[in-house]
């Protein structure tokens, strides 16, 4: 690796700042991709790509320059230049006044009358004078200006304090020839030809400094393709690896827990639940570890399916862990387990960061000696301090918060334990094949008998409160949800603590209680119990109620500032009602209805099913927002977006199948580069022992 300090102007201090961005050598520069591009050419192409921003550039001779001061503490530096294309333009620079500091000192020298400059910014026509809100400027005698910063398509990079956009571009430009030189092209020539892909060196050059939109699009396509192909290959090899290692244990269906559990449910399982249970039981009884994703809409009964699997493990003397992303969700699931497992000879416990020390010690001892059959908690269950005597099954709820590494950690915790992951965010098949290629898939598409669709519509606050009064007067229960716990500087954003007091005064004959994430666990449990038992008619809450609560008597969900919630969260919140046989409604009360918010809200009003809604959700906001940043690091993506790049994704999946069907171990000479790249990127963090 070559130190950045070989680049002119990069000393130890600046090299340290680049290190904060993950750039530790000249070789790293080529792979520090721009986050967007700005077209600063005077003659721009039509059909600008969505990842390119058009910006105005004016070049000319300085006619006049002066400073003005505002009452708000701003200093305005106004420059009039004679435009090379004829006419004049006025550019305005804004800076905040600093006592004892001349904020525009250096600019006065650069903008002397007669000097020639380039000014970049946003312009507006004002009769015959073009006004520009200036963002950057460059002297015309600066040799780097036209080369990297103006008159071309300019890369825009993520930055850190002390690294300017100008310094970053010039550093990348200086190091790029050396960085590209050792990059190599690991894709087989036949695939490059088949997909008409740029050579890797050319793609790396054009991703930073393209000459036109064709070069930029081609560079992005090549680099996105290689990211997606490597990921698809890693998933497939991980899947094969799991299925080739015997787990040395199996199960017998004894039914001394399963039969009374089914009998005590009080309802008949749906066909989808029965099918999923059979698929999971088949995996658990197979000689290799289970790796399965269970997806189903909100309220489709995934928890009952997971409990069936955990009871099969308990019948055979094995332990299970039920893992959730948050403490409040773990607590809510614990209450559900209390209801479903009542009277059964199975011991289950809740273990979270809020568990008192004495209680925690007792639970850890019970897990270590095998006295506890099922533990419910967050991913902290995977920490080194938690020991199991015989962990054989790990179930993960809300799977989109967990990546491949977390799944591997769960499996390793129990010496090749079976893993079942669940999601209420249905995933289109092409995304599933890429993101969860190491898993089999079970789907529950039908809802339990008697469930009625929830009527959803937008309304105003007064109409929503009238509906609240109507429902509680009829003996039903109501959720009223707000986006924030306490008031902030944003007057449009309503806070649950403030609004709770108003609601108590508005409905004096009924009991309302407050629920939010900062409350103590015991207080949250008491509040949820009161609502479930009917001692409370109105639950005034934040988004913490979006999962876990199952109250058949709840018939109305009012979501305030609905524009502030994502589509998946809105659907989850709506899923808290309509869980019995009573007609139910979800009312959306909006503040600032932006065009983007309107799309989400219209989708929710017009779609009742999660599968149809998930397709719209991914279209509206991209898979990049649905899955966590940690998962994206897990995937190794720098450019790819799994929803936006669907066509490239399908090509990568097809080519992955073609490669592995002929060369499953990637041992052929033409695949040597792919094998090496997979080892570098995935072998260590995904434990791909088939390759390393």
mmCIF file with all atom_site columns, N, CA, C and O in Angstrom, residues 310-346:
data_model
loop_
_atom_site.group_PDB
_atom_site.id
_atom_site.type_symbol
_atom_site.label_atom_id
_atom_site.label_alt_id
_atom_site.label_comp_id
_atom_site.label_asym_id
_atom_site.label_entity_id
_atom_site.label_seq_id
_atom_site.pdbx_PDB_ins_code
_atom_site.Cartn_x
_atom_site.Cartn_y
_atom_site.Cartn_z
_atom_site.occupancy
_atom_site.B_iso_or_equiv
_atom_site.pdbx_formal_charge
_atom_site.auth_seq_id
_atom_site.auth_comp_id
_atom_site.auth_asym_id
_atom_site.auth_atom_id
_atom_site.pdbx_PDB_model_num
ATOM 1   N N  . UNK A 1 310 ? -40.420 -23.644 18.494 1.00 0.00 ? 310 UNK A N  1
ATOM 2   C CA . UNK A 1 310 ? -39.717 -23.633 19.780 1.00 0.00 ? 310 UNK A CA 1
ATOM 3   C C  . UNK A 1 310 ? -40.243 -24.724 20.712 1.00 0.00 ? 310 UNK A C  1
ATOM 4   O O  . UNK A 1 310 ? -39.487 -25.301 21.494 1.00 0.00 ? 310 UNK A O  1
ATOM 5   N N  . UNK A 1 311 ? -41.531 -25.033 20.611 1.00 0.00 ? 311 UNK A N  1
ATOM 6   C CA . UNK A 1 311 ? -42.081 -26.120 21.433 1.00 0.00 ? 311 UNK A CA 1
ATOM 7   C C  . UNK A 1 311 ? -41.595 -27.479 20.945 1.00 0.00 ? 311 UNK A C  1
ATOM 8   O O  . UNK A 1 311 ? -41.378 -28.392 21.749 1.00 0.00 ? 311 UNK A O  1
ATOM 9   N N  . UNK A 1 312 ? -41.397 -27.627 19.626 1.00 0.00 ? 312 UNK A N  1
ATOM 10  C CA . UNK A 1 312 ? -40.809 -28.872 19.120 1.00 0.00 ? 312 UNK A CA 1
ATOM 11  C C  . UNK A 1 312 ? -39.404 -29.046 19.689 1.00 0.00 ? 312 UNK A C  1
ATOM 12  O O  . UNK A 1 312 ? -39.016 -30.151 20.104 1.00 0.00 ? 312 UNK A O  1
ATOM 13  N N  . UNK A 1 313 ? -38.639 -27.955 19.746 1.00 0.00 ? 313 UNK A N  1
ATOM 14  C CA . UNK A 1 313 ? -37.298 -28.022 20.335 1.00 0.00 ? 313 UNK A CA 1
ATOM 15  C C  . UNK A 1 313 ? -37.390 -28.384 21.814 1.00 0.00 ? 313 UNK A C  1
ATOM 16  O O  . UNK A 1 313 ? -36.644 -29.257 22.299 1.00 0.00 ? 313 UNK A O  1
ATOM 17  N N  . UNK A 1 314 ? -38.314 -27.739 22.539 1.00 0.00 ? 314 UNK A N  1
ATOM 18  C CA . UNK A 1 314 ? -38.458 -28.013 23.977 1.00 0.00 ? 314 UNK A CA 1
ATOM 19  C C  . UNK A 1 314 ? -38.869 -29.455 24.238 1.00 0.00 ? 314 UNK A C  1
ATOM 20  O O  . UNK A 1 314 ? -38.423 -30.076 25.207 1.00 0.00 ? 314 UNK A O  1
ATOM 21  N N  . UNK A 1 315 ? -39.721 -30.018 23.378 1.00 0.00 ? 315 UNK A N  1
ATOM 22  C CA . UNK A 1 315 ? -40.133 -31.422 23.523 1.00 0.00 ? 315 UNK A CA 1
ATOM 23  C C  . UNK A 1 315 ? -38.940 -32.375 23.438 1.00 0.00 ? 315 UNK A C  1
ATOM 24  O O  . UNK A 1 315 ? -38.974 -33.474 23.983 1.00 0.00 ? 315 UNK A O  1
ATOM 25  N N  . UNK A 1 316 ? -37.901 -31.911 22.756 1.00 0.00 ? 316 UNK A N  1
ATOM 26  C CA . UNK A 1 316 ? -36.716 -32.748 22.572 1.00 0.00 ? 316 UNK A CA 1
ATOM 27  C C  . UNK A 1 316 ? -35.548 -32.310 23.457 1.00 0.00 ? 316 UNK A C  1
ATOM 28  O O  . UNK A 1 316 ? -34.390 -32.633 23.188 1.00 0.00 ? 316 UNK A O  1
ATOM 29  N N  . UNK A 1 317 ? -35.850 -31.561 24.524 1.00 0.00 ? 317 UNK A N  1
ATOM 30  C CA . UNK A 1 317 ? -34.832 -31.178 25.490 1.00 0.00 ? 317 UNK A CA 1
ATOM 31  C C  . UNK A 1 317 ? -33.883 -30.105 25.011 1.00 0.00 ? 317 UNK A C  1
ATOM 32  O O  . UNK A 1 317 ? -32.794 -29.940 25.574 1.00 0.00 ? 317 UNK A O  1
ATOM 33  N N  . UNK A 1 318 ? -34.276 -29.349 23.968 1.00 0.00 ? 318 UNK A N  1
ATOM 34  C CA . UNK A 1 318 ? -33.404 -28.310 23.416 1.00 0.00 ? 318 UNK A CA 1
ATOM 35  C C  . UNK A 1 318 ? -33.894 -26.923 23.813 1.00 0.00 ? 318 UNK A C  1
ATOM 36  O O  . UNK A 1 318 ? -35.071 -26.720 24.120 1.00 0.00 ? 318 UNK A O  1
ATOM 37  N N  . UNK A 1 319 ? -32.971 -25.963 23.804 1.00 0.00 ? 319 UNK A N  1
ATOM 38  C CA . UNK A 1 319 ? -33.301 -24.580 24.144 1.00 0.00 ? 319 UNK A CA 1
ATOM 39  C C  . UNK A 1 319 ? -33.493 -23.743 22.878 1.00 0.00 ? 319 UNK A C  1
ATOM 40  O O  . UNK A 1 319 ? -32.921 -24.037 21.824 1.00 0.00 ? 319 UNK A O  1
ATOM 41  N N  . UNK A 1 320 ? -34.304 -22.672 23.022 1.00 0.00 ? 320 UNK A N  1
ATOM 42  C CA . UNK A 1 320 ? -34.547 -21.743 21.918 1.00 0.00 ? 320 UNK A CA 1
ATOM 43  C C  . UNK A 1 320 ? -34.307 -20.319 22.393 1.00 0.00 ? 320 UNK A C  1
ATOM 44  O O  . UNK A 1 320 ? -34.530 -19.999 23.560 1.00 0.00 ? 320 UNK A O  1
ATOM 45  N N  . UNK A 1 321 ? -33.887 -19.458 21.456 1.00 0.00 ? 321 UNK A N  1
ATOM 46  C CA . UNK A 1 321 ? -33.745 -18.026 21.725 1.00 0.00 ? 321 UNK A CA 1
ATOM 47  C C  . UNK A 1 321 ? -34.615 -17.272 20.735 1.00 0.00 ? 321 UNK A C  1
ATOM 48  O O  . UNK A 1 321 ? -34.571 -17.530 19.530 1.00 0.00 ? 321 UNK A O  1
ATOM 49  N N  . UNK A 1 322 ? -35.434 -16.352 21.251 1.00 0.00 ? 322 UNK A N  1
ATOM 50  C CA . UNK A 1 322 ? -36.291 -15.516 20.412 1.00 0.00 ? 322 UNK A CA 1
ATOM 51  C C  . UNK A 1 322 ? -35.736 -14.101 20.480 1.00 0.00 ? 322 UNK A C  1
ATOM 52  O O  . UNK A 1 322 ? -35.754 -13.478 21.549 1.00 0.00 ? 322 UNK A O  1
ATOM 53  N N  . UNK A 1 323 ? -35.238 -13.592 19.362 1.00 0.00 ? 323 UNK A N  1
ATOM 54  C CA . UNK A 1 323 ? -34.440 -12.366 19.360 1.00 0.00 ? 323 UNK A CA 1
ATOM 55  C C  . UNK A 1 323 ? -35.159 -11.263 18.604 1.00 0.00 ? 323 UNK A C  1
ATOM 56  O O  . UNK A 1 323 ? -35.636 -11.465 17.482 1.00 0.00 ? 323 UNK A O  1
ATOM 57  N N  . UNK A 1 324 ? -35.241 -10.080 19.224 1.00 0.00 ? 324 UNK A N  1
ATOM 58  C CA . UNK A 1 324 ? -35.901 -8.928  18.615 1.00 0.00 ? 324 UNK A CA 1
ATOM 59  C C  . UNK A 1 324 ? -34.922 -7.749  18.574 1.00 0.00 ? 324 UNK A C  1
ATOM 60  O O  . UNK A 1 324 ? -33.936 -7.731  19.317 1.00 0.00 ? 324 UNK A O  1
ATOM 61  N N  . UNK A 1 325 ? -35.190 -6.743  17.744 1.00 0.00 ? 325 UNK A N  1
ATOM 62  C CA . UNK A 1 325 ? -34.251 -5.617  17.640 1.00 0.00 ? 325 UNK A CA 1
ATOM 63  C C  . UNK A 1 325 ? -34.331 -4.613  18.779 1.00 0.00 ? 325 UNK A C  1
ATOM 64  O O  . UNK A 1 325 ? -33.401 -3.837  18.976 1.00 0.00 ? 325 UNK A O  1
ATOM 65  N N  . UNK A 1 326 ? -35.448 -4.581  19.531 1.00 0.00 ? 326 UNK A N  1
ATOM 66  C CA . UNK A 1 326 ? -35.592 -3.584  20.603 1.00 0.00 ? 326 UNK A CA 1
ATOM 67  C C  . UNK A 1 326 ? -36.121 -4.227  21.879 1.00 0.00 ? 326 UNK A C  1
ATOM 68  O O  . UNK A 1 326 ? -36.782 -5.268  21.838 1.00 0.00 ? 326 UNK A O  1
ATOM 69  N N  . UNK A 1 327 ? -35.851 -3.564  23.007 1.00 0.00 ? 327 UNK A N  1
ATOM 70  C CA . UNK A 1 327 ? -36.318 -4.079  24.296 1.00 0.00 ? 327 UNK A CA 1
ATOM 71  C C  . UNK A 1 327 ? -37.832 -4.079  24.394 1.00 0.00 ? 327 UNK A C  1
ATOM 72  O O  . UNK A 1 327 ? -38.431 -5.016  24.916 1.00 0.00 ? 327 UNK A O  1
ATOM 73  N N  . UNK A 1 328 ? -38.462 -3.012  23.908 1.00 0.00 ? 328 UNK A N  1
ATOM 74  C CA . UNK A 1 328 ? -39.920 -2.948  24.051 1.00 0.00 ? 328 UNK A CA 1
ATOM 75  C C  . UNK A 1 328 ? -40.597 -4.034  23.232 1.00 0.00 ? 328 UNK A C  1
ATOM 76  O O  . UNK A 1 328 ? -41.588 -4.629  23.649 1.00 0.00 ? 328 UNK A O  1
ATOM 77  N N  . UNK A 1 329 ? -40.034 -4.344  22.064 1.00 0.00 ? 329 UNK A N  1
ATOM 78  C CA . UNK A 1 329 ? -40.597 -5.434  21.264 1.00 0.00 ? 329 UNK A CA 1
ATOM 79  C C  . UNK A 1 329 ? -40.390 -6.771  21.970 1.00 0.00 ? 329 UNK A C  1
ATOM 80  O O  . UNK A 1 329 ? -41.276 -7.632  21.969 1.00 0.00 ? 329 UNK A O  1
ATOM 81  N N  . UNK A 1 330 ? -39.228 -6.951  22.612 1.00 0.00 ? 330 UNK A N  1
ATOM 82  C CA . UNK A 1 330 ? -38.981 -8.181  23.375 1.00 0.00 ? 330 UNK A CA 1
ATOM 83  C C  . UNK A 1 330 ? -40.006 -8.313  24.501 1.00 0.00 ? 330 UNK A C  1
ATOM 84  O O  . UNK A 1 330 ? -40.555 -9.400  24.735 1.00 0.00 ? 330 UNK A O  1
ATOM 85  N N  . UNK A 1 331 ? -40.275 -7.200  25.187 1.00 0.00 ? 331 UNK A N  1
ATOM 86  C CA . UNK A 1 331 ? -41.249 -7.224  26.283 1.00 0.00 ? 331 UNK A CA 1
ATOM 87  C C  . UNK A 1 331 ? -42.642 -7.570  25.780 1.00 0.00 ? 331 UNK A C  1
ATOM 88  O O  . UNK A 1 331 ? -43.364 -8.357  26.389 1.00 0.00 ? 331 UNK A O  1
ATOM 89  N N  . UNK A 1 332 ? -43.025 -6.999  24.650 1.00 0.00 ? 332 UNK A N  1
ATOM 90  C CA . UNK A 1 332 ? -44.343 -7.271  24.093 1.00 0.00 ? 332 UNK A CA 1
ATOM 91  C C  . UNK A 1 332 ? -44.481 -8.738  23.693 1.00 0.00 ? 332 UNK A C  1
ATOM 92  O O  . UNK A 1 332 ? -45.524 -9.360  23.902 1.00 0.00 ? 332 UNK A O  1
ATOM 93  N N  . UNK A 1 333 ? -43.419 -9.295  23.132 1.00 0.00 ? 333 UNK A N  1
ATOM 94  C CA . UNK A 1 333 ? -43.463 -10.718 22.776 1.00 0.00 ? 333 UNK A CA 1
ATOM 95  C C  . UNK A 1 333 ? -43.546 -11.594 24.028 1.00 0.00 ? 333 UNK A C  1
ATOM 96  O O  . UNK A 1 333 ? -44.204 -12.637 24.020 1.00 0.00 ? 333 UNK A O  1
ATOM 97  N N  . UNK A 1 334 ? -42.886 -11.175 25.082 1.00 0.00 ? 334 UNK A N  1
ATOM 98  C CA . UNK A 1 334 ? -42.948 -11.940 26.334 1.00 0.00 ? 334 UNK A CA 1
ATOM 99  C C  . UNK A 1 334 ? -44.390 -12.016 26.841 1.00 0.00 ? 334 UNK A C  1
ATOM 100 O O  . UNK A 1 334 ? -44.853 -13.076 27.278 1.00 0.00 ? 334 UNK A O  1
ATOM 101 N N  . UNK A 1 335 ? -45.118 -10.912 26.749 1.00 0.00 ? 335 UNK A N  1
ATOM 102 C CA . UNK A 1 335 ? -46.519 -10.918 27.178 1.00 0.00 ? 335 UNK A CA 1
ATOM 103 C C  . UNK A 1 335 ? -47.348 -11.844 26.282 1.00 0.00 ? 335 UNK A C  1
ATOM 104 O O  . UNK A 1 335 ? -48.245 -12.550 26.755 1.00 0.00 ? 335 UNK A O  1
ATOM 105 N N  . UNK A 1 336 ? -47.038 -11.863 24.983 1.00 0.00 ? 336 UNK A N  1
ATOM 106 C CA . UNK A 1 336 ? -47.739 -12.769 24.063 1.00 0.00 ? 336 UNK A CA 1
ATOM 107 C C  . UNK A 1 336 ? -47.453 -14.223 24.411 1.00 0.00 ? 336 UNK A C  1
ATOM 108 O O  . UNK A 1 336 ? -48.350 -15.075 24.398 1.00 0.00 ? 336 UNK A O  1
ATOM 109 N N  . UNK A 1 337 ? -46.202 -14.517 24.742 1.00 0.00 ? 337 UNK A N  1
ATOM 110 C CA . UNK A 1 337 ? -45.830 -15.888 25.129 1.00 0.00 ? 337 UNK A CA 1
ATOM 111 C C  . UNK A 1 337 ? -46.583 -16.304 26.388 1.00 0.00 ? 337 UNK A C  1
ATOM 112 O O  . UNK A 1 337 ? -46.999 -17.455 26.527 1.00 0.00 ? 337 UNK A O  1
ATOM 113 N N  . UNK A 1 338 ? -46.730 -15.350 27.336 1.00 0.00 ? 338 UNK A N  1
ATOM 114 C CA . UNK A 1 338 ? -47.467 -15.659 28.571 1.00 0.00 ? 338 UNK A CA 1
ATOM 115 C C  . UNK A 1 338 ? -48.882 -16.134 28.254 1.00 0.00 ? 338 UNK A C  1
ATOM 116 O O  . UNK A 1 338 ? -49.397 -17.073 28.867 1.00 0.00 ? 338 UNK A O  1
ATOM 117 N N  . UNK A 1 339 ? -49.497 -15.495 27.272 1.00 0.00 ? 339 UNK A N  1
ATOM 118 C CA . UNK A 1 339 ? -50.866 -15.851 26.908 1.00 0.00 ? 339 UNK A CA 1
ATOM 119 C C  . UNK A 1 339 ? -50.923 -17.210 26.208 1.00 0.00 ? 339 UNK A C  1
ATOM 120 O O  . UNK A 1 339 ? -51.739 -18.065 26.557 1.00 0.00 ? 339 UNK A O  1
ATOM 121 N N  . UNK A 1 340 ? -50.026 -17.432 25.249 1.00 0.00 ? 340 UNK A N  1
ATOM 122 C CA . UNK A 1 340 ? -50.085 -18.658 24.451 1.00 0.00 ? 340 UNK A CA 1
ATOM 123 C C  . UNK A 1 340 ? -49.545 -19.891 25.183 1.00 0.00 ? 340 UNK A C  1
ATOM 124 O O  . UNK A 1 340 ? -49.935 -21.021 24.875 1.00 0.00 ? 340 UNK A O  1
ATOM 125 N N  . UNK A 1 341 ? -48.609 -19.703 26.111 1.00 0.00 ? 341 UNK A N  1
ATOM 126 C CA . UNK A 1 341 ? -47.966 -20.846 26.767 1.00 0.00 ? 341 UNK A CA 1
ATOM 127 C C  . UNK A 1 341 ? -48.519 -21.120 28.165 1.00 0.00 ? 341 UNK A C  1
ATOM 128 O O  . UNK A 1 341 ? -47.971 -21.955 28.897 1.00 0.00 ? 341 UNK A O  1
ATOM 129 N N  . UNK A 1 342 ? -49.586 -20.446 28.519 1.00 0.00 ? 342 UNK A N  1
ATOM 130 C CA . UNK A 1 342 ? -50.181 -20.622 29.846 1.00 0.00 ? 342 UNK A CA 1
ATOM 131 C C  . UNK A 1 342 ? -50.585 -22.082 30.065 1.00 0.00 ? 342 UNK A C  1
ATOM 132 O O  . UNK A 1 342 ? -51.257 -22.694 29.253 1.00 0.00 ? 342 UNK A O  1
ATOM 133 N N  . UNK A 1 343 ? -50.145 -22.630 31.190 1.00 0.00 ? 343 UNK A N  1
ATOM 134 C CA . UNK A 1 343 ? -50.502 -23.995 31.547 1.00 0.00 ? 343 UNK A CA 1
ATOM 135 C C  . UNK A 1 343 ? -49.598 -25.064 30.968 1.00 0.00 ? 343 UNK A C  1
ATOM 136 O O  . UNK A 1 343 ? -49.724 -26.246 31.324 1.00 0.00 ? 343 UNK A O  1
ATOM 137 N N  . UNK A 1 344 ? -48.669 -24.695 30.096 1.00 0.00 ? 344 UNK A N  1
ATOM 138 C CA . UNK A 1 344 ? -47.752 -25.682 29.507 1.00 0.00 ? 344 UNK A CA 1
ATOM 139 C C  . UNK A 1 344 ? -46.497 -25.821 30.353 1.00 0.00 ? 344 UNK A C  1
ATOM 140 O O  . UNK A 1 344 ? -46.031 -24.850 30.960 1.00 0.00 ? 344 UNK A O  1
ATOM 141 N N  . UNK A 1 345 ? -45.932 -27.012 30.355 1.00 0.00 ? 345 UNK A N  1
ATOM 142 C CA . UNK A 1 345 ? -44.715 -27.263 31.136 1.00 0.00 ? 345 UNK A CA 1
ATOM 143 C C  . UNK A 1 345 ? -43.493 -26.837 30.328 1.00 0.00 ? 345 UNK A C  1
ATOM 144 O O  . UNK A 1 345 ? -42.686 -27.654 29.885 1.00 0.00 ? 345 UNK A O  1
ATOM 145 N N  . UNK A 1 346 ? -43.387 -25.543 30.135 1.00 0.00 ? 346 UNK A N  1
ATOM 146 C CA . UNK A 1 346 ? -42.241 -24.979 29.432 1.00 0.00 ? 346 UNK A CA 1
ATOM 147 C C  . UNK A 1 346 ? -41.861 -23.690 30.146 1.00 0.00 ? 346 UNK A C  1
ATOM 148 O O  . UNK A 1 346 ? -42.707 -22.865 30.470 1.00 0.00 ? 346 UNK A O  1
#
